[in-house]
């Protein structure tokens, strides 16, 4: 899945960047690599925050339900 995302991201962006900024092949690689690494870093941070918040909420709700059911 990540490989497919990377391929689509690169193929969609590289033509635009090349036309707009006339990048050399080395700069193209640097820009695309930086974009992907930045996207992964931001995506991981958001997913970690939301996952932690959601899992704590679900576990708390399940615990409350169990306490009410067996009280």
Coordinates of C-alpha atoms in Angstrom, one line a residue:
X1 CA 0.0 0.0 0.0
X2 CA 2.8 2.4 0.9
X3 CA 4.6 1.6 -2.4
X4 CA 1.5 2.4 -4.4
X5 CA 1.0 5.7 -2.5
X6 CA 4.6 6.7 -3.2
X7 CA 4.3 5.8 -6.9
X8 CA 1.1 7.9 -7.3
X9 CA 2.5 10.7 -5.3
X10 CA 5.8 10.9 -7.3
X11 CA 4.2 10.5 -10.7
X12 CA 1.6 13.2 -9.9
X13 CA 4.0 15.7 -8.5
X14 CA 7.2 15.3 -10.5
X15 CA 5.9 16.7 -13.8
X16 CA 4.5 19.8 -12.1
X17 CA 7.6 20.4 -10.1
X18 CA 9.9 19.9 -13.2
X19 CA 7.8 22.4 -15.3
X20 CA 7.5 25.0 -12.5
X21 CA 11.0 25.0 -11.1
X22 CA 13.2 23.4 -13.7
X23 CA 14.8 21.0 -11.2
X24 CA 17.8 18.9 -11.9
X25 CA 17.5 15.1 -11.4
X26 CA 19.3 15.4 -8.1
X27 CA 17.0 18.1 -6.8
X28 CA 14.0 16.2 -8.0
X29 CA 15.1 13.3 -5.8
X30 CA 15.7 15.5 -2.9
X31 CA 12.3 17.3 -3.2
X32 CA 10.3 14.1 -3.6
X33 CA 12.2 12.3 -0.8
X34 CA 11.7 15.2 1.6
X35 CA 8.0 15.4 0.7
X36 CA 7.5 11.7 1.4
X37 CA 9.5 11.7 4.6
X38 CA 7.6 14.8 5.8
X39 CA 4.3 13.3 4.9
X40 CA 5.1 10.1 6.8
X41 CA 6.3 12.1 9.8
X42 CA 3.1 14.2 10.0
X43 CA 0.9 11.3 9.2
X44 CA 2.5 9.2 11.9
X45 CA 2.1 11.9 14.5
X46 CA -1.6 12.5 13.7
X47 CA -2.3 8.7 13.6
X48 CA -0.5 8.2 16.9
X49 CA -2.4 11.0 18.6
X50 CA -5.8 9.9 17.3
X51 CA -5.1 6.2 17.9
X52 CA -4.1 6.8 21.4
X53 CA -7.1 9.0 22.1
X54 CA -9.6 6.6 20.5
X55 CA -8.2 3.5 22.2
X56 CA -8.3 5.1 25.6
X57 CA -11.9 6.2 25.0
X58 CA -12.9 2.8 23.8
X59 CA -11.2 0.9 26.7
X60 CA -12.7 3.3 29.2
X61 CA -16.2 2.9 27.7
X62 CA -15.8 -0.9 27.8
X63 CA -14.6 -0.8 31.4
X64 CA -17.5 1.3 32.4
X65 CA -20.0 -1.0 30.6
X66 CA -18.5 -4.0 32.4
X67 CA -18.6 -2.3 35.8
X68 CA -22.3 -1.4 35.2
X69 CA -23.2 -4.9 34.0
X70 CA -21.5 -6.8 36.8
X71 CA -22.3 -4.4 39.7

